[in-house]
Short mmCIF file of C-alpha atoms in Angstrom, two decimals:
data_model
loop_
_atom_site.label_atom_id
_atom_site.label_comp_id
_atom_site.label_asym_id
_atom_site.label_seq_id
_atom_site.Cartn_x
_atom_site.Cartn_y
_atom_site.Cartn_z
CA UNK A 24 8.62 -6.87 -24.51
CA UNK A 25 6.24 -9.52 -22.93
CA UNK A 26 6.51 -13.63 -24.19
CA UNK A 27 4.71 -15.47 -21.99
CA UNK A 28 4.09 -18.47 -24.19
CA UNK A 29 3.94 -19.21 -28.52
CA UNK A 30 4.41 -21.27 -30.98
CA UNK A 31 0.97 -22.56 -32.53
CA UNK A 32 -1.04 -21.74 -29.40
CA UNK A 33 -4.40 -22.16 -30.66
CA UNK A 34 -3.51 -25.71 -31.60
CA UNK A 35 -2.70 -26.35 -28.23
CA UNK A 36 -5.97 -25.23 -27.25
CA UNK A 37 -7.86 -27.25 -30.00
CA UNK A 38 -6.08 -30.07 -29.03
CA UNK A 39 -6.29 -30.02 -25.44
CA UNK A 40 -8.93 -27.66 -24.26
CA UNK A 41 -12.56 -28.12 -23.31
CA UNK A 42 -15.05 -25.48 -24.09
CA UNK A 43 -15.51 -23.57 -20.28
CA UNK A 44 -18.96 -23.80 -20.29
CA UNK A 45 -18.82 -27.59 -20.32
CA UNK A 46 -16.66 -27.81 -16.91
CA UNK A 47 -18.02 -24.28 -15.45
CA UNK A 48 -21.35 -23.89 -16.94
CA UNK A 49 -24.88 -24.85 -15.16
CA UNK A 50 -24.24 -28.69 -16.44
CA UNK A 51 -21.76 -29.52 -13.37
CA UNK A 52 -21.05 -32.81 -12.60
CA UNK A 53 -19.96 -31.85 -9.28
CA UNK A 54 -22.59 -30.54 -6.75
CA UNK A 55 -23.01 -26.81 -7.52
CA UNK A 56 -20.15 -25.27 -8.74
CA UNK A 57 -18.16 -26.31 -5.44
CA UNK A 58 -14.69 -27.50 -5.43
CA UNK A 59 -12.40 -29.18 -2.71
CA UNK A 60 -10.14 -27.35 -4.98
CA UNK A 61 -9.46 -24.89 -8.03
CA UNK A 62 -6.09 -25.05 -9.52
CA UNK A 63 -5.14 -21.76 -11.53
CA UNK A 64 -2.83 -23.17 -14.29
CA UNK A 65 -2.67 -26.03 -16.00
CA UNK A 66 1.01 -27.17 -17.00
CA UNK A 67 3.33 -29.35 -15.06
CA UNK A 68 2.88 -27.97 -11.81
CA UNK A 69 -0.92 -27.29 -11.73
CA UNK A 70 -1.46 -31.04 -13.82
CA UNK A 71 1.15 -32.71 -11.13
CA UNK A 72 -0.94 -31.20 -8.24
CA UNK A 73 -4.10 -32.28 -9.32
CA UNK A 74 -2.74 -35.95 -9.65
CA UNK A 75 -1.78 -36.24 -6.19
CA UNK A 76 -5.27 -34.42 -5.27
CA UNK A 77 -7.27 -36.64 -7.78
CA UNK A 78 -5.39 -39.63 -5.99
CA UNK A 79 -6.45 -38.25 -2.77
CA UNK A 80 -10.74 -38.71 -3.55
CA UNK A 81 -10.65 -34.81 -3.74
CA UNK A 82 -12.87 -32.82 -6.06
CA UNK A 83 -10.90 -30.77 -8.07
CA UNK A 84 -10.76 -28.13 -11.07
CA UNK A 85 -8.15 -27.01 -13.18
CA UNK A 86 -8.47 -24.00 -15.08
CA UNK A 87 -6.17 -23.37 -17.78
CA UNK A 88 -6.02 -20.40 -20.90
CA UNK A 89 -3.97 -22.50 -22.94
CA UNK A 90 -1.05 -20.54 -23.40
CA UNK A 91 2.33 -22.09 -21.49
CA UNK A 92 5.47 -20.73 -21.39
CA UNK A 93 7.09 -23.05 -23.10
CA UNK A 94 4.74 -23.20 -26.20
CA UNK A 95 7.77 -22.35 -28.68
CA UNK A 96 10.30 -25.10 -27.63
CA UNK A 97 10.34 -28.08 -29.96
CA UNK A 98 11.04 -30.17 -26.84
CA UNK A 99 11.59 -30.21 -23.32
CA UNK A 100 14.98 -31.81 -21.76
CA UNK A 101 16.29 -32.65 -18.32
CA UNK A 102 12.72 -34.20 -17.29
CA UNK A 103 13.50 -37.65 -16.56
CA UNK A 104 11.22 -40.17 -18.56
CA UNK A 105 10.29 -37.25 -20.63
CA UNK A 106 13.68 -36.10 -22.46
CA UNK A 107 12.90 -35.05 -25.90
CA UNK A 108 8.76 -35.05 -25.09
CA UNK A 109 7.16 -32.13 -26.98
CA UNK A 110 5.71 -29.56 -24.19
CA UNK A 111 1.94 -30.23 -25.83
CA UNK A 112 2.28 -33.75 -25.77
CA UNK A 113 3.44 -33.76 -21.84
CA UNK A 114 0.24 -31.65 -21.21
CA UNK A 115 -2.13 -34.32 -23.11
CA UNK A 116 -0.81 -36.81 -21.62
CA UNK A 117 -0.95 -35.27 -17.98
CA UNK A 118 -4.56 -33.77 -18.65
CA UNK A 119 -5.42 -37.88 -19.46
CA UNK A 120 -4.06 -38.82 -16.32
CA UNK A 121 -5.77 -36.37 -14.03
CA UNK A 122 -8.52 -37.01 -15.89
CA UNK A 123 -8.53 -41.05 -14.82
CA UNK A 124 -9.19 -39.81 -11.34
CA UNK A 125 -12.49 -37.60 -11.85
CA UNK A 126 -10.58 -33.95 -11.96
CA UNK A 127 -11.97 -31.51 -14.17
CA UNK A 128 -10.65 -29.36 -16.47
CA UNK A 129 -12.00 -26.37 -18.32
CA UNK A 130 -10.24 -23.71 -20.61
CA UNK A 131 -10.40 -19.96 -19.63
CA UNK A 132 -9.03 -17.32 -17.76
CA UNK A 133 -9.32 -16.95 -14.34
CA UNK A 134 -10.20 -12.64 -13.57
CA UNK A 135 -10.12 -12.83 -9.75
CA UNK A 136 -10.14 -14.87 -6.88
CA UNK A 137 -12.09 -13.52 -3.49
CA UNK A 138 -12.49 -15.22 0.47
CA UNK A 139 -16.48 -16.59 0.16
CA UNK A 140 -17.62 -18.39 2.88
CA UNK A 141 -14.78 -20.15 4.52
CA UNK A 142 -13.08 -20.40 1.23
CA UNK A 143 -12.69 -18.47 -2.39
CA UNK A 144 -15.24 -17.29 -5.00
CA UNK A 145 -12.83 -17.84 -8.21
CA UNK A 146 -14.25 -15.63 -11.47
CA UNK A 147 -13.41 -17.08 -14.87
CA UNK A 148 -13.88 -16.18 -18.29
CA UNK A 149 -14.58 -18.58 -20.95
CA UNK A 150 -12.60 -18.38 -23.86
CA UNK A 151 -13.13 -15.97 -26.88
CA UNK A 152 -15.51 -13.63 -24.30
CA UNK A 153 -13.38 -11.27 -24.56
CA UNK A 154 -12.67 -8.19 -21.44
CA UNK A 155 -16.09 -6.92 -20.75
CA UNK A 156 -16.29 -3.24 -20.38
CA UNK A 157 -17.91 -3.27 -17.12
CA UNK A 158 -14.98 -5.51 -15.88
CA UNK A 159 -11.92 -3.27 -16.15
CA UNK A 160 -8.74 -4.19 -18.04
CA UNK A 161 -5.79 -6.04 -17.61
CA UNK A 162 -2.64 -7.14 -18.45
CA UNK A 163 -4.11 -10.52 -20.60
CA UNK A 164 -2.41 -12.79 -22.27
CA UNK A 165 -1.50 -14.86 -18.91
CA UNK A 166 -1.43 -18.61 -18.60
CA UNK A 167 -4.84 -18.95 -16.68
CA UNK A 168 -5.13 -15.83 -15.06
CA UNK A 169 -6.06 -12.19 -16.11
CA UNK A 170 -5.57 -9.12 -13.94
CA UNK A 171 -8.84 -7.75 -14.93
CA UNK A 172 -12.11 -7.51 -12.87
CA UNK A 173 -15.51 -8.43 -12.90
CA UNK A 174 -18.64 -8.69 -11.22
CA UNK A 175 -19.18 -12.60 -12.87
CA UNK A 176 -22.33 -14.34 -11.69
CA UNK A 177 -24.14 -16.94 -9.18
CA UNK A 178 -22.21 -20.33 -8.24
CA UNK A 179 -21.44 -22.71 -11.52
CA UNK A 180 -23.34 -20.24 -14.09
CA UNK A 181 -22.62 -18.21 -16.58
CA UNK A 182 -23.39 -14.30 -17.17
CA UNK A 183 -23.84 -12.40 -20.06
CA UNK A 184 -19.91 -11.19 -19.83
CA UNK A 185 -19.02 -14.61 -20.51
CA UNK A 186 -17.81 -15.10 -16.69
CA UNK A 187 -18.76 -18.10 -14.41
CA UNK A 188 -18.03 -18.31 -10.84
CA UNK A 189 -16.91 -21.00 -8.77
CA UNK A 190 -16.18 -22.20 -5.21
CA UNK A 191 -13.31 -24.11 -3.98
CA UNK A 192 -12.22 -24.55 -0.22
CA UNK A 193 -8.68 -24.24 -1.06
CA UNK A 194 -6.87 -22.82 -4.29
CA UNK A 195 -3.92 -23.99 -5.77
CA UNK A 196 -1.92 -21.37 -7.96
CA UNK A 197 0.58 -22.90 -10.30
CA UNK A 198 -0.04 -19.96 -13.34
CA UNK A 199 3.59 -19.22 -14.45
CA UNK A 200 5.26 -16.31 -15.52
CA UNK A 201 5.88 -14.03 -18.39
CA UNK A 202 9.61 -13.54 -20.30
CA UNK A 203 10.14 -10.22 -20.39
CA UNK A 204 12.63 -9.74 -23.29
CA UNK A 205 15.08 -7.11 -24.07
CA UNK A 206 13.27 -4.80 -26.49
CA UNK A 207 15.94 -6.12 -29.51
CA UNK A 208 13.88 -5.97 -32.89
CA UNK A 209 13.74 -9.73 -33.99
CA UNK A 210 14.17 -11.42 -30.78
CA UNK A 211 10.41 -12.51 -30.10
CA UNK A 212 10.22 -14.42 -32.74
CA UNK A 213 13.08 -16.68 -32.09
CA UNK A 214 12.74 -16.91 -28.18
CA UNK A 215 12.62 -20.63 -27.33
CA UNK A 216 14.06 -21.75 -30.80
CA UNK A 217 17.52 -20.11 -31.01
CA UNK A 218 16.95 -17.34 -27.94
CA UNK A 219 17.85 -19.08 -25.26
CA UNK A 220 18.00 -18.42 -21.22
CA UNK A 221 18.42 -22.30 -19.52
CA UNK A 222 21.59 -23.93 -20.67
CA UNK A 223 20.42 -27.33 -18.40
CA UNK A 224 17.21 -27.17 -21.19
CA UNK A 225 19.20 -26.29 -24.47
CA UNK A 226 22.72 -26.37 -24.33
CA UNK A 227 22.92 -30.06 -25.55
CA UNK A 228 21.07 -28.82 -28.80
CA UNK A 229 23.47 -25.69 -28.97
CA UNK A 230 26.95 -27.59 -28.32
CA UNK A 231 30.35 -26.30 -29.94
CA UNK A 232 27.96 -23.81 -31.88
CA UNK A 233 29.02 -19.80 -31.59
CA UNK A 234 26.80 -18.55 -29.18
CA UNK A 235 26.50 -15.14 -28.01
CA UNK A 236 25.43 -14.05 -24.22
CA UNK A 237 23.21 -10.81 -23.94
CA UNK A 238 24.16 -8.75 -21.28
CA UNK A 239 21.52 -6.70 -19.77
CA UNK A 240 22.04 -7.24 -16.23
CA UNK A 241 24.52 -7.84 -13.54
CA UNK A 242 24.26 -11.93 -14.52
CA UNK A 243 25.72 -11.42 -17.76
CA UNK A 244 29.23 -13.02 -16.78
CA UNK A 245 27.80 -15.80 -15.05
CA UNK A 246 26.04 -16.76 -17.62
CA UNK A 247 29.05 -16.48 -20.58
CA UNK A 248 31.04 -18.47 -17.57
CA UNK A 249 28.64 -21.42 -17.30
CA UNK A 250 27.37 -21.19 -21.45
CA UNK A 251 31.54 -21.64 -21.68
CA UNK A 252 30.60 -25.34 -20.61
CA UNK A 253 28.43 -25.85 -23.61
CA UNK A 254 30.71 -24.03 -26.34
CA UNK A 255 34.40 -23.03 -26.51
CA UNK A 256 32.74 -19.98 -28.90
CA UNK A 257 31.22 -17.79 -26.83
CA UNK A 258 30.44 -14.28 -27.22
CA UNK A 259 29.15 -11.93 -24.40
CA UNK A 260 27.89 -8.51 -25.78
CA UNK A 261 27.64 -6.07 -23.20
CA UNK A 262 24.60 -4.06 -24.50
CA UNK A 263 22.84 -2.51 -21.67
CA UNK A 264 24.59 -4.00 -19.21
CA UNK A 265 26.74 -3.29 -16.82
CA UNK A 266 30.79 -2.85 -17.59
CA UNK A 267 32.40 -5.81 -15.92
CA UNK A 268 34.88 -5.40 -13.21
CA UNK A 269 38.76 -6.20 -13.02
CA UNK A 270 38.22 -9.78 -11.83
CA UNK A 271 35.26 -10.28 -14.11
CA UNK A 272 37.09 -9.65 -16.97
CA UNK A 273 40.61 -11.59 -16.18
CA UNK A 274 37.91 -14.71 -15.50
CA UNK A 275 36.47 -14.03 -19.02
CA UNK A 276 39.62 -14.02 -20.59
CA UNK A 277 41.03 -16.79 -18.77
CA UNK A 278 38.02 -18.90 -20.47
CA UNK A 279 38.71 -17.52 -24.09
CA UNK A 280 34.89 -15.47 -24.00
CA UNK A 281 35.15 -12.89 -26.34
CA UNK A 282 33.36 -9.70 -25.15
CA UNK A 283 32.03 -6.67 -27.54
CA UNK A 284 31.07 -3.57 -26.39
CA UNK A 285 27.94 -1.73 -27.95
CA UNK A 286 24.44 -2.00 -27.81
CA UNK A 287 22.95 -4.78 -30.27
CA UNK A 288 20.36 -3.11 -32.78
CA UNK A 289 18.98 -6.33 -34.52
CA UNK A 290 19.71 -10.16 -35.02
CA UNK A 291 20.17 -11.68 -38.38
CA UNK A 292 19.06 -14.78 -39.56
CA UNK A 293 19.27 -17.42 -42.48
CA UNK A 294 15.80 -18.62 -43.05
CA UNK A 295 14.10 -19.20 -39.82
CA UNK A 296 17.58 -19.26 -37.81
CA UNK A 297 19.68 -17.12 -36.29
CA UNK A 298 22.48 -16.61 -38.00
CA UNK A 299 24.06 -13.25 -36.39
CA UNK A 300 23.85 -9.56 -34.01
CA UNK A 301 23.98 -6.40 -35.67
CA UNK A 302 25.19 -3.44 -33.62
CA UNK A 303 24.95 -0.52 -34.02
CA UNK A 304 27.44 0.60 -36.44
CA UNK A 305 26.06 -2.12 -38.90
CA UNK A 306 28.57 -4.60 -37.55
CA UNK A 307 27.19 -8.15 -37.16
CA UNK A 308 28.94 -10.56 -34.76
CA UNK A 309 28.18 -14.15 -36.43
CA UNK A 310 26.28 -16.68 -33.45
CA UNK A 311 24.16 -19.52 -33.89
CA UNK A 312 22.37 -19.12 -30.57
CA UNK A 313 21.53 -16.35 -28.01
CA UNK A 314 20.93 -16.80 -24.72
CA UNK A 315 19.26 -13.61 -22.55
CA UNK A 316 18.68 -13.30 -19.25
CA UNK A 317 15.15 -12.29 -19.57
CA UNK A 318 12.61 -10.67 -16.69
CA UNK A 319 10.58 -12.83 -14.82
CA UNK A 320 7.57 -11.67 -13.74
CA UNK A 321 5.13 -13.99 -11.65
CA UNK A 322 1.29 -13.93 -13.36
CA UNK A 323 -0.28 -13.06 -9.92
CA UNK A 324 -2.50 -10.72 -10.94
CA UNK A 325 -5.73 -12.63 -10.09
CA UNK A 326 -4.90 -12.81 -6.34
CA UNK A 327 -4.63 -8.79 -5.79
CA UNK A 328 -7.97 -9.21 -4.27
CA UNK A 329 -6.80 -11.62 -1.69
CA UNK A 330 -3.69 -8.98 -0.50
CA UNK A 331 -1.70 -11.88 -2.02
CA UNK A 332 1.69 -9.40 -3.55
CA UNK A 333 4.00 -10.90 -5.47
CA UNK A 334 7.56 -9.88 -4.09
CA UNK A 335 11.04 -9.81 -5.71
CA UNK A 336 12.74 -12.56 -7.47
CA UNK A 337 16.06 -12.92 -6.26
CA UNK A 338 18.95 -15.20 -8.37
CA UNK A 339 22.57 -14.95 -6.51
CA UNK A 340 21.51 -11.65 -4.74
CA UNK A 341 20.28 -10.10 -7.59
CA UNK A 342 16.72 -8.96 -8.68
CA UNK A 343 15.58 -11.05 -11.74
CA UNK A 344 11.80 -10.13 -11.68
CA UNK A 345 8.80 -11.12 -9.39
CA UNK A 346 7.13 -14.26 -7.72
CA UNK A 347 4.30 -15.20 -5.50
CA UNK A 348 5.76 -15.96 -1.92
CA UNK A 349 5.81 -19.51 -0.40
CA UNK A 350 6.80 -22.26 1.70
CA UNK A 351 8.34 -25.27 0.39
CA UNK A 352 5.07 -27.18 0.17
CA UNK A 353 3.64 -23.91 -0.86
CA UNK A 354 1.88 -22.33 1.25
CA UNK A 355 1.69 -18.70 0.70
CA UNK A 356 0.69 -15.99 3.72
CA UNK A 357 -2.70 -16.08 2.69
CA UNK A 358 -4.54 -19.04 4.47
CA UNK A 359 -6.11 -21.42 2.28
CA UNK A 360 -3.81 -20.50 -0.55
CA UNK A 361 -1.03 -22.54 -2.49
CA UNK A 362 1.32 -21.78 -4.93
CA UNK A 363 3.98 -23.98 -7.37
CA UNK A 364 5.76 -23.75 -9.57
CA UNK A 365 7.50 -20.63 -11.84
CA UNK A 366 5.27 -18.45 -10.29
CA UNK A 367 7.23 -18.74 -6.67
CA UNK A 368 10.27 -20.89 -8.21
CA UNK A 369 11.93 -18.55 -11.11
CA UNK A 370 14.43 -20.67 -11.99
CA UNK A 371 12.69 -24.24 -11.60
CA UNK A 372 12.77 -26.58 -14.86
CA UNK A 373 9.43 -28.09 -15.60
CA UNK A 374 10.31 -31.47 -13.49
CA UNK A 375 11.12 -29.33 -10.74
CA UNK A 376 7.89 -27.35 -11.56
CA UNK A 377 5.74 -30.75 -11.43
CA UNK A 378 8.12 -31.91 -8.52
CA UNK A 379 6.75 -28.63 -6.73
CA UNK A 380 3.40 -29.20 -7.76
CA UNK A 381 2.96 -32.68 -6.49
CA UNK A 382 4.22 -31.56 -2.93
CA UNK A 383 1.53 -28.45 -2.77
CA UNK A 384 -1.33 -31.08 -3.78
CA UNK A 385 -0.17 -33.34 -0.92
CA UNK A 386 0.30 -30.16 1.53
CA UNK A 387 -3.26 -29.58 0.65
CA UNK A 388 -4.92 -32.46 0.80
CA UNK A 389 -3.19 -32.88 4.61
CA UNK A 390 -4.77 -29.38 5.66
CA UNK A 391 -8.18 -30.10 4.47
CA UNK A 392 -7.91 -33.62 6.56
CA UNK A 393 -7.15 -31.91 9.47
CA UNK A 394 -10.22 -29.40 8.90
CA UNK A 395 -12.49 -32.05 8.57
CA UNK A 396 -11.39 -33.84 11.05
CA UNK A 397 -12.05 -30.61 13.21
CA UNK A 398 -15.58 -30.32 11.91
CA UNK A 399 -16.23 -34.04 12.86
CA UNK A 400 -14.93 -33.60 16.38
CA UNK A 401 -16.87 -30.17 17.00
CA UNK A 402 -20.27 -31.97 15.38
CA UNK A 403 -19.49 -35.28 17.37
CA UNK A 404 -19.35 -32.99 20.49
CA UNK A 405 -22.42 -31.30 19.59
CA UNK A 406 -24.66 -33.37 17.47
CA UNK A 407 -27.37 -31.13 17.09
CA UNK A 408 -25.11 -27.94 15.60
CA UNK A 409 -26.18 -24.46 17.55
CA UNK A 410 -29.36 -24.36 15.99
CA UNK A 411 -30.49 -27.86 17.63
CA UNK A 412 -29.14 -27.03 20.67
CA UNK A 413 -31.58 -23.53 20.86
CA UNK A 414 -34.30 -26.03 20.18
CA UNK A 415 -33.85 -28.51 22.64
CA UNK A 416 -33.25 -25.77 25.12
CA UNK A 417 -36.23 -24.59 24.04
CA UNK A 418 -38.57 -28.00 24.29
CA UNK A 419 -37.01 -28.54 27.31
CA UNK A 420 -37.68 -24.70 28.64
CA UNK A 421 -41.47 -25.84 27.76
CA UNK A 422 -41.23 -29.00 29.37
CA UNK A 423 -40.07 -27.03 32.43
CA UNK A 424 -43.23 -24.54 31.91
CA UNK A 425 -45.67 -27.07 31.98
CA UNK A 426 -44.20 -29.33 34.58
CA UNK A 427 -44.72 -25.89 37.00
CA UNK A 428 -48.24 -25.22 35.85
CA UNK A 429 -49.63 -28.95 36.34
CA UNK A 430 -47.76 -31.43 34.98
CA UNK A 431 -46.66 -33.37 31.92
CA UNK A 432 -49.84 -33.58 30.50
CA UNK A 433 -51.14 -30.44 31.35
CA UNK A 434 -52.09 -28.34 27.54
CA UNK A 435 -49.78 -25.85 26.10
#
């Protein structure tokens, strides 16, 4: 079961999108459809590296679907400044401050991203254009990126698919990831309210409540151990997961978790809440919250084309889901390429996501210095560019020619 974002979406995208065809279409406002750079993504870590490029003089596009991650969470917590601040109102607030510095930013779906001339052809398609035939399918319903294909069109335009291309000379790739929730009928549509997986982002809201710990995965004790901090009522249901071992279950006991065996069929709830798990037998285990340790799978999908793999996520030795590789200013293998954020950080919070962000726009911004800075040396060296240097060897190859059939003045 896929979440990679909620809530009321397409008010999200009322209230902070701009129609694609106004930042991609043939009405540019920068040059042709050419970017310093593209950023994939447009929450905290895409908005936060933007800033610092914005700051920087660069031209720069975001491109954003809409959808984040964290759509169904009344509020985010933990960010400093920003504890308590809706998740949309962060994003408006971020898009107006990128904004203040000339970046531009457009709502769609990135399809691909290819090496063009010294940097990257990035395909789009606006929103509501749907997956053209012609272009393949993908998975969809990713944060600014699609896995799908298409042929698009010429620089800044638009095609009858609905697709414009663009070209940046470096790409940053902050796009997120998708939840990948145990298949539990009833959990979707709780996940971010009452489903839980970060106790540093809800377990303030949760405190002293009965809360129950989904085990599907080797991380299923570690996580009743540190929820313990939150709650002395925890509950870890075993489920899928693995048995614990002899020292797992003396440290459970020795911090009062209670543990149930059995796989969980359903959760029960009082109005919109949560108010219980039923098992199998028709059992139900009262708890006011959930948390699950759900997969994490990096929306990467758009850089297949560059040979760009995501590889496995690993938390405390143990494979959680997938990510994009990179360096801690991120830097991926492929040249010209950044990422930040969830999609190479699993586990980051959204100020460590904008945190990230911030130092990939500054990374970025220092490599295309040094390029130009190359290209000024190589034309101060040779003014003219190959081309003028053919044609003054050629004038003065003439020059020669005449001066050895008569002289300066002599006709040609």
């Amino acid at each position: 079961m896929k979440h990679g974002g909620g809530g009321d979406v397409n008010g999200i995208k009322d209230d902070l999108g701009d129609d694609l065809g106004d930042d991609l279409g043939d009405d540019l406002g920068v040059g042709d459809g050419r970017y310093d750079v593209v950023v994939v993504g447009g929450g905290a870590a895409g908005l936060a590296g933007a800033l610092m490029l914005g700051r920087a003089r660069r031209s720069v596009l975001v491109i954003d679907s809409g959808e984040p991650r964290n759509a169904p969470a009344e509020a985010m917590h933990g960010y400093l400044g920003h504890d308590g601040v809706p998740p949309a109102r962060l994003l408006a607030t971020g898009r107006a401050e990128v904004r203040g510095y000339g970046v531009r930013i457009a709502s769609g779906t990135v399809v691909s991203a290819e090496a063009d001339e010294g940097g990257f052809r990035v395909t789009a398609r606006r929103p509501g254009a749907g997956s053209p035939a012609a272009a393949g399918s993908g998975a969809g319903g990713e944060a600014g990126t699609d896995t799908g294909t298409g042929s698009g069109s010429s620089t800044g335009s638009g095609s009858g698919t609905g697709e414009v291309q663009v070209r940046a000379r470096r790409l940053l790739v902050t796009t997120g990831l998708v939840d990948e929730l145990p298949p539990v009928p009833g959990l979707a549509e709780l996940w971010g309210r009452d489903v839980l997986h970060c106790p540093y982002c809800h377990g303030w809201e949760v405190r002293d409540l009965p809360i129950g710990v989904l085990s599907t995965g080797p991380l299923a004790v570690h996580q009743a151990l540190l929820w313990r901090q939150w709650s002395a009522d925890i509950t870890l249901f075993l489920h899928t997961g693995p048995e614990p071992d002899e020292e797992a279950w003396e440290r459970l006991a020795a911090r009062g978790v209670r543990v149930v065996r059995g796989e969980v069929a359903g959760v029960e709830r009082d109005g919109e809440r949560l108010s219980g798990l039923r098992l199998g037998d028709g059992t139900v285990i009262a708890v006011r919250a959930l948390t699950v340790a759900s997969g994490l799978r990096a929306r990467s999908g758009m850089l297949d084309a560059l040979g760009l793999e995501a590889v496995p996520a690993l938390v405390a030795g143990t494979e959680v889901g997938s990510r994009v590789p990179a360096e801690a200013d991120g830097r991926t293998p492929v040249a010209g390429v950044w990422a930040a954020g969830n999609v190479t950080g699993v586990t980051e919070t959204v100020s460590a996501s904008a945190a990230s962000g911030a130092r990939a726009g500054a990374a970025i911004n220092a490599d295309l210095v040094a390029l130009d800075t190359r290209l000024a040396v190589a034309a101060r060296r040779s003014p003219f560019g190959a081309d003028g240097e053919r044609a003054v060897a050629r004038v003065v190859a003439r020059g020669a020619a005449r001066s050895a059939a008569g002289g300066v003045g002599s006709a040609g």
